[in-house]
Amino acid sequence: IFQFKCYSNGPLAEKPMAKRAGVGWYGKNGIILTRDYGSWIVLGEIITNLELEEDAPLKKSCKSCQACIKACPTNALYWKTGEIGIVKELCIYCSACVLSCVVDDCIQVSRRRANGEIEKFSNSGQVLRLLQDINTRKREKMVRLLFPDEKAYLKRYCDLEL
């Protein structure tokens, strides 16, 4: 009979184990990046006496863009001679490094257009442009709803009686 114990945030070194097990690779932010989910994962472990086949570690690695390092509001991340460094006392766990990751194919988004066509976006630059376009259109629509004409805008913000 096999035995097991599950951990999440347990006594194990989760990230090195995940890398060795082939789950992903280290990004410059020190977080494990995966092919399918980017950095949007939660690591957990199951310790068992069951014999399992080993997976090979992934060879893919960070693109060296330093977007995560630049995004860190507390300067907790640094990159020196091919190694990621995190000053844990400075890290406020804000996820800015995760949100700024630009590893291609980490984020995969698709949307269905009005004509039924499906558009696919496979890198964060494409996703960012899509979101900017959507937000611009939403903002313009909201402004048109609030201020159907120039007169309404001037009355609201310039305190003018026309």
C-alpha atoms as a PDB file:
ATOM      1  CA  ILE A   1       0.000   0.000   0.000  1.00  0.00           C
ATOM      2  CA  PHE A   2       1.338   3.403  -0.881  1.00  0.00           C
ATOM      3  CA  GLN A   3       1.454   6.375   1.453  1.00  0.00           C
ATOM      4  CA  PHE A   4       1.472  10.089   0.699  1.00  0.00           C
ATOM      5  CA  LYS A   5       1.497  13.536   2.254  1.00  0.00           C
ATOM      6  CA  CYS A   6       0.560  16.796   0.500  1.00  0.00           C
ATOM      7  CA  TYR A   7       2.175  20.196   1.002  1.00  0.00           C
ATOM      8  CA  SER A   8       1.657  23.720  -0.207  1.00  0.00           C
ATOM      9  CA  ASN A   9       4.024  26.243   1.357  1.00  0.00           C
ATOM     10  CA  GLY A  10       5.440  23.356   3.307  1.00  0.00           C
ATOM     11  CA  PRO A  11       8.926  22.520   4.509  1.00  0.00           C
ATOM     12  CA  LEU A  12      10.238  21.737   1.009  1.00  0.00           C
ATOM     13  CA  ALA A  13      12.223  23.869  -1.434  1.00  0.00           C
ATOM     14  CA  GLU A  14       9.366  24.055  -3.960  1.00  0.00           C
ATOM     15  CA  LYS A  15      10.972  26.075  -6.750  1.00  0.00           C
ATOM     16  CA  PRO A  16      14.201  24.062  -7.125  1.00  0.00           C
ATOM     17  CA  MET A  17      12.167  20.852  -6.970  1.00  0.00           C
ATOM     18  CA  ALA A  18       9.732  22.133  -9.630  1.00  0.00           C
ATOM     19  CA  LYS A  19      12.623  23.046 -11.938  1.00  0.00           C
ATOM     20  CA  ARG A  20      14.318  19.655 -11.492  1.00  0.00           C
ATOM     21  CA  ALA A  21      10.994  17.866 -12.035  1.00  0.00           C
ATOM     22  CA  GLY A  22      10.467  19.574 -15.400  1.00  0.00           C
ATOM     23  CA  VAL A  23       7.557  21.763 -14.312  1.00  0.00           C
ATOM     24  CA  GLY A  24       9.229  24.955 -15.574  1.00  0.00           C
ATOM     25  CA  TRP A  25      12.295  27.166 -15.457  1.00  0.00           C
ATOM     26  CA  TYR A  26      13.408  30.185 -13.445  1.00  0.00           C
ATOM     27  CA  GLY A  27      12.444  33.638 -14.658  1.00  0.00           C
ATOM     28  CA  LYS A  28      14.550  36.625 -13.657  1.00  0.00           C
ATOM     29  CA  ASN A  29      12.021  37.328 -10.945  1.00  0.00           C
ATOM     30  CA  GLY A  30      12.963  33.991  -9.361  1.00  0.00           C
ATOM     31  CA  ILE A  31       9.504  32.580 -10.044  1.00  0.00           C
ATOM     32  CA  ILE A  32       8.987  29.310 -11.918  1.00  0.00           C
ATOM     33  CA  LEU A  33       7.672  29.932 -15.454  1.00  0.00           C
ATOM     34  CA  THR A  34       5.754  27.208 -17.270  1.00  0.00           C
ATOM     35  CA  ARG A  35       5.101  26.623 -20.949  1.00  0.00           C
ATOM     36  CA  ASP A  36       1.314  26.538 -20.560  1.00  0.00           C
ATOM     37  CA  TYR A  37       0.607  28.983 -17.733  1.00  0.00           C
ATOM     38  CA  GLY A  38       3.565  31.350 -17.564  1.00  0.00           C
ATOM     39  CA  SER A  39       4.092  32.350 -13.952  1.00  0.00           C
ATOM     40  CA  TRP A  40       0.429  31.953 -13.007  1.00  0.00           C
ATOM     41  CA  ILE A  41       0.874  28.726 -11.041  1.00  0.00           C
ATOM     42  CA  VAL A  42       0.763  27.620  -7.438  1.00  0.00           C
ATOM     43  CA  LEU A  43       3.327  25.018  -6.461  1.00  0.00           C
ATOM     44  CA  GLY A  44       2.397  22.123  -4.234  1.00  0.00           C
ATOM     45  CA  GLU A  45       4.010  18.787  -3.491  1.00  0.00           C
ATOM     46  CA  ILE A  46       2.911  15.246  -2.887  1.00  0.00           C
ATOM     47  CA  ILE A  47       5.440  13.070  -1.114  1.00  0.00           C
ATOM     48  CA  THR A  48       4.807   9.398  -1.701  1.00  0.00           C
ATOM     49  CA  ASN A  49       6.481   6.019  -1.601  1.00  0.00           C
ATOM     50  CA  LEU A  50       4.871   5.217  -4.968  1.00  0.00           C
ATOM     51  CA  GLU A  51       7.438   4.682  -7.743  1.00  0.00           C
ATOM     52  CA  LEU A  52       6.970   7.276 -10.483  1.00  0.00           C
ATOM     53  CA  GLU A  53       8.770   7.876 -13.767  1.00  0.00           C
ATOM     54  CA  GLU A  54      10.990  10.957 -13.772  1.00  0.00           C
ATOM     55  CA  ASP A  55      10.382  13.898 -16.137  1.00  0.00           C
ATOM     56  CA  ALA A  56      13.311  15.691 -17.739  1.00  0.00           C
ATOM     57  CA  PRO A  57      13.921  19.321 -16.735  1.00  0.00           C
ATOM     58  CA  LEU A  58      12.795  21.902 -19.317  1.00  0.00           C
ATOM     59  CA  LYS A  59      15.566  23.651 -21.227  1.00  0.00           C
ATOM     60  CA  LYS A  60      13.680  26.905 -21.877  1.00  0.00           C
ATOM     61  CA  SER A  61      14.764  29.919 -19.893  1.00  0.00           C
ATOM     62  CA  CYS A  62      14.119  33.585 -19.285  1.00  0.00           C
ATOM     63  CA  LYS A  63      14.456  35.931 -22.288  1.00  0.00           C
ATOM     64  CA  SER A  64      16.744  38.361 -20.404  1.00  0.00           C
ATOM     65  CA  CYS A  65      14.520  41.380 -21.103  1.00  0.00           C
ATOM     66  CA  GLN A  66      14.630  42.540 -17.465  1.00  0.00           C
ATOM     67  CA  ALA A  67      10.978  43.680 -17.600  1.00  0.00           C
ATOM     68  CA  CYS A  68      10.353  42.068 -14.202  1.00  0.00           C
ATOM     69  CA  ILE A  69      13.374  43.785 -12.668  1.00  0.00           C
ATOM     70  CA  LYS A  70      12.273  47.173 -14.042  1.00  0.00           C
ATOM     71  CA  ALA A  71       8.691  46.611 -12.818  1.00  0.00           C
ATOM     72  CA  CYS A  72       9.686  45.896  -9.218  1.00  0.00           C
ATOM     73  CA  PRO A  73       8.651  48.957  -7.152  1.00  0.00           C
ATOM     74  CA  THR A  74      11.081  48.170  -4.317  1.00  0.00           C
ATOM     75  CA  ASN A  75      14.105  47.127  -6.411  1.00  0.00           C
ATOM     76  CA  ALA A  76      14.034  43.706  -4.750  1.00  0.00           C
ATOM     77  CA  LEU A  77      15.201  41.909  -7.937  1.00  0.00           C
ATOM     78  CA  TYR A  78      18.623  41.915  -9.536  1.00  0.00           C
ATOM     79  CA  TRP A  79      20.421  39.949 -12.257  1.00  0.00           C
ATOM     80  CA  LYS A  80      24.114  39.308 -11.900  1.00  0.00           C
ATOM     81  CA  THR A  81      26.277  36.955 -13.961  1.00  0.00           C
ATOM     82  CA  GLY A  82      23.386  34.823 -15.127  1.00  0.00           C
ATOM     83  CA  GLU A  83      21.803  34.393 -11.699  1.00  0.00           C
ATOM     84  CA  ILE A  84      18.595  35.872 -10.353  1.00  0.00           C
ATOM     85  CA  GLY A  85      18.745  37.543  -7.014  1.00  0.00           C
ATOM     86  CA  ILE A  86      15.924  38.583  -4.719  1.00  0.00           C
ATOM     87  CA  VAL A  87      16.410  40.768  -1.684  1.00  0.00           C
ATOM     88  CA  LYS A  88      13.657  39.150   0.386  1.00  0.00           C
ATOM     89  CA  GLU A  89      13.546  42.002   2.889  1.00  0.00           C
ATOM     90  CA  LEU A  90      12.570  44.375   0.065  1.00  0.00           C
ATOM     91  CA  CYS A  91       9.998  42.133  -1.673  1.00  0.00           C
ATOM     92  CA  ILE A  92       6.413  43.192  -0.910  1.00  0.00           C
ATOM     93  CA  TYR A  93       4.820  40.347  -2.951  1.00  0.00           C
ATOM     94  CA  CYS A  94       2.956  42.788  -5.201  1.00  0.00           C
ATOM     95  CA  SER A  95       3.175  40.544  -8.325  1.00  0.00           C
ATOM     96  CA  ALA A  96       4.490  43.378 -10.522  1.00  0.00           C
ATOM     97  CA  CYS A  97       7.275  41.048 -11.691  1.00  0.00           C
ATOM     98  CA  VAL A  98       4.756  38.348 -12.611  1.00  0.00           C
ATOM     99  CA  LEU A  99       2.494  40.765 -14.485  1.00  0.00           C
ATOM    100  CA  SER A 100       5.393  42.180 -16.493  1.00  0.00           C
ATOM    101  CA  CYS A 101       6.786  38.827 -17.707  1.00  0.00           C
ATOM    102  CA  VAL A 102       7.123  38.841 -21.496  1.00  0.00           C
ATOM    103  CA  VAL A 103       8.220  35.260 -22.169  1.00  0.00           C
ATOM    104  CA  ASP A 104       6.607  34.295 -25.477  1.00  0.00           C
ATOM    105  CA  ASP A 105       3.861  31.701 -25.262  1.00  0.00           C
ATOM    106  CA  CYS A 106       3.526  32.037 -21.496  1.00  0.00           C
ATOM    107  CA  ILE A 107       0.288  33.924 -22.000  1.00  0.00           C
ATOM    108  CA  GLN A 108      -2.113  32.628 -24.617  1.00  0.00           C
ATOM    109  CA  VAL A 109      -5.288  34.572 -25.279  1.00  0.00           C
ATOM    110  CA  SER A 110      -7.939  34.086 -27.917  1.00  0.00           C
ATOM    111  CA  ARG A 111     -11.087  35.999 -28.679  1.00  0.00           C
ATOM    112  CA  ARG A 112     -14.014  35.487 -31.008  1.00  0.00           C
ATOM    113  CA  ARG A 113     -14.730  38.433 -33.271  1.00  0.00           C
ATOM    114  CA  ALA A 114     -18.289  39.460 -34.209  1.00  0.00           C
ATOM    115  CA  ASN A 115     -17.932  37.640 -37.557  1.00  0.00           C
ATOM    116  CA  GLY A 116     -17.107  34.358 -35.737  1.00  0.00           C
ATOM    117  CA  GLU A 117     -13.379  34.456 -36.559  1.00  0.00           C
ATOM    118  CA  ILE A 118     -11.075  33.452 -33.693  1.00  0.00           C
ATOM    119  CA  GLU A 119      -7.961  35.556 -33.117  1.00  0.00           C
ATOM    120  CA  LYS A 120      -5.058  34.070 -31.149  1.00  0.00           C
ATOM    121  CA  PHE A 121      -2.394  36.033 -29.322  1.00  0.00           C
ATOM    122  CA  SER A 122       0.638  34.143 -28.081  1.00  0.00           C
ATOM    123  CA  ASN A 123       2.915  36.722 -26.570  1.00  0.00           C
ATOM    124  CA  SER A 124       2.428  39.440 -24.031  1.00  0.00           C
ATOM    125  CA  GLY A 125       3.129  42.232 -26.531  1.00  0.00           C
ATOM    126  CA  GLN A 126       0.182  41.107 -28.646  1.00  0.00           C
ATOM    127  CA  VAL A 127      -2.011  40.714 -25.564  1.00  0.00           C
ATOM    128  CA  LEU A 128      -1.021  44.174 -24.312  1.00  0.00           C
ATOM    129  CA  ARG A 129      -1.905  45.768 -27.671  1.00  0.00           C
ATOM    130  CA  LEU A 130      -5.250  43.941 -27.647  1.00  0.00           C
ATOM    131  CA  LEU A 131      -6.049  45.139 -24.111  1.00  0.00           C
ATOM    132  CA  GLN A 132      -5.038  48.717 -24.958  1.00  0.00           C
ATOM    133  CA  ASP A 133      -7.302  48.632 -28.016  1.00  0.00           C
ATOM    134  CA  ILE A 134     -10.231  47.239 -26.003  1.00  0.00           C
ATOM    135  CA  ASN A 135      -9.729  49.784 -23.196  1.00  0.00           C
ATOM    136  CA  THR A 136      -9.502  52.673 -25.667  1.00  0.00           C
ATOM    137  CA  ARG A 137     -12.780  51.635 -27.293  1.00  0.00           C
ATOM    138  CA  LYS A 138     -14.468  51.208 -23.884  1.00  0.00           C
ATOM    139  CA  ARG A 139     -13.241  54.629 -22.748  1.00  0.00           C
ATOM    140  CA  GLU A 140     -14.459  56.295 -25.954  1.00  0.00           C
ATOM    141  CA  LYS A 141     -17.859  54.599 -25.615  1.00  0.00           C
ATOM    142  CA  MET A 142     -18.176  55.726 -21.977  1.00  0.00           C
ATOM    143  CA  VAL A 143     -17.291  59.326 -22.877  1.00  0.00           C
ATOM    144  CA  ARG A 144     -19.940  59.298 -25.646  1.00  0.00           C
ATOM    145  CA  LEU A 145     -22.532  57.999 -23.168  1.00  0.00           C
ATOM    146  CA  LEU A 146     -21.682  60.611 -20.534  1.00  0.00           C
ATOM    147  CA  PHE A 147     -21.269  63.471 -22.972  1.00  0.00           C
ATOM    148  CA  PRO A 148     -23.339  63.011 -26.134  1.00  0.00           C
ATOM    149  CA  ASP A 149     -22.160  66.381 -27.417  1.00  0.00           C
ATOM    150  CA  GLU A 150     -19.604  69.086 -26.733  1.00  0.00           C
ATOM    151  CA  LYS A 151     -22.207  71.182 -24.946  1.00  0.00           C
ATOM    152  CA  ALA A 152     -22.713  68.513 -22.238  1.00  0.00           C
ATOM    153  CA  TYR A 153     -18.954  68.221 -21.728  1.00  0.00           C
ATOM    154  CA  LEU A 154     -18.448  71.976 -21.403  1.00  0.00           C
ATOM    155  CA  LYS A 155     -21.351  72.273 -18.984  1.00  0.00           C
ATOM    156  CA  ARG A 156     -19.984  69.524 -16.728  1.00  0.00           C
ATOM    157  CA  TYR A 157     -16.302  70.439 -16.664  1.00  0.00           C
ATOM    158  CA  CYS A 158     -16.139  74.109 -17.465  1.00  0.00           C
ATOM    159  CA  ASP A 159     -19.164  75.180 -15.432  1.00  0.00           C
ATOM    160  CA  LEU A 160     -20.405  77.104 -18.430  1.00  0.00           C
ATOM    161  CA  GLU A 161     -24.026  77.899 -19.055  1.00  0.00           C
ATOM    162  CA  LEU A 162     -24.701  77.657 -22.762  1.00  0.00           C
END
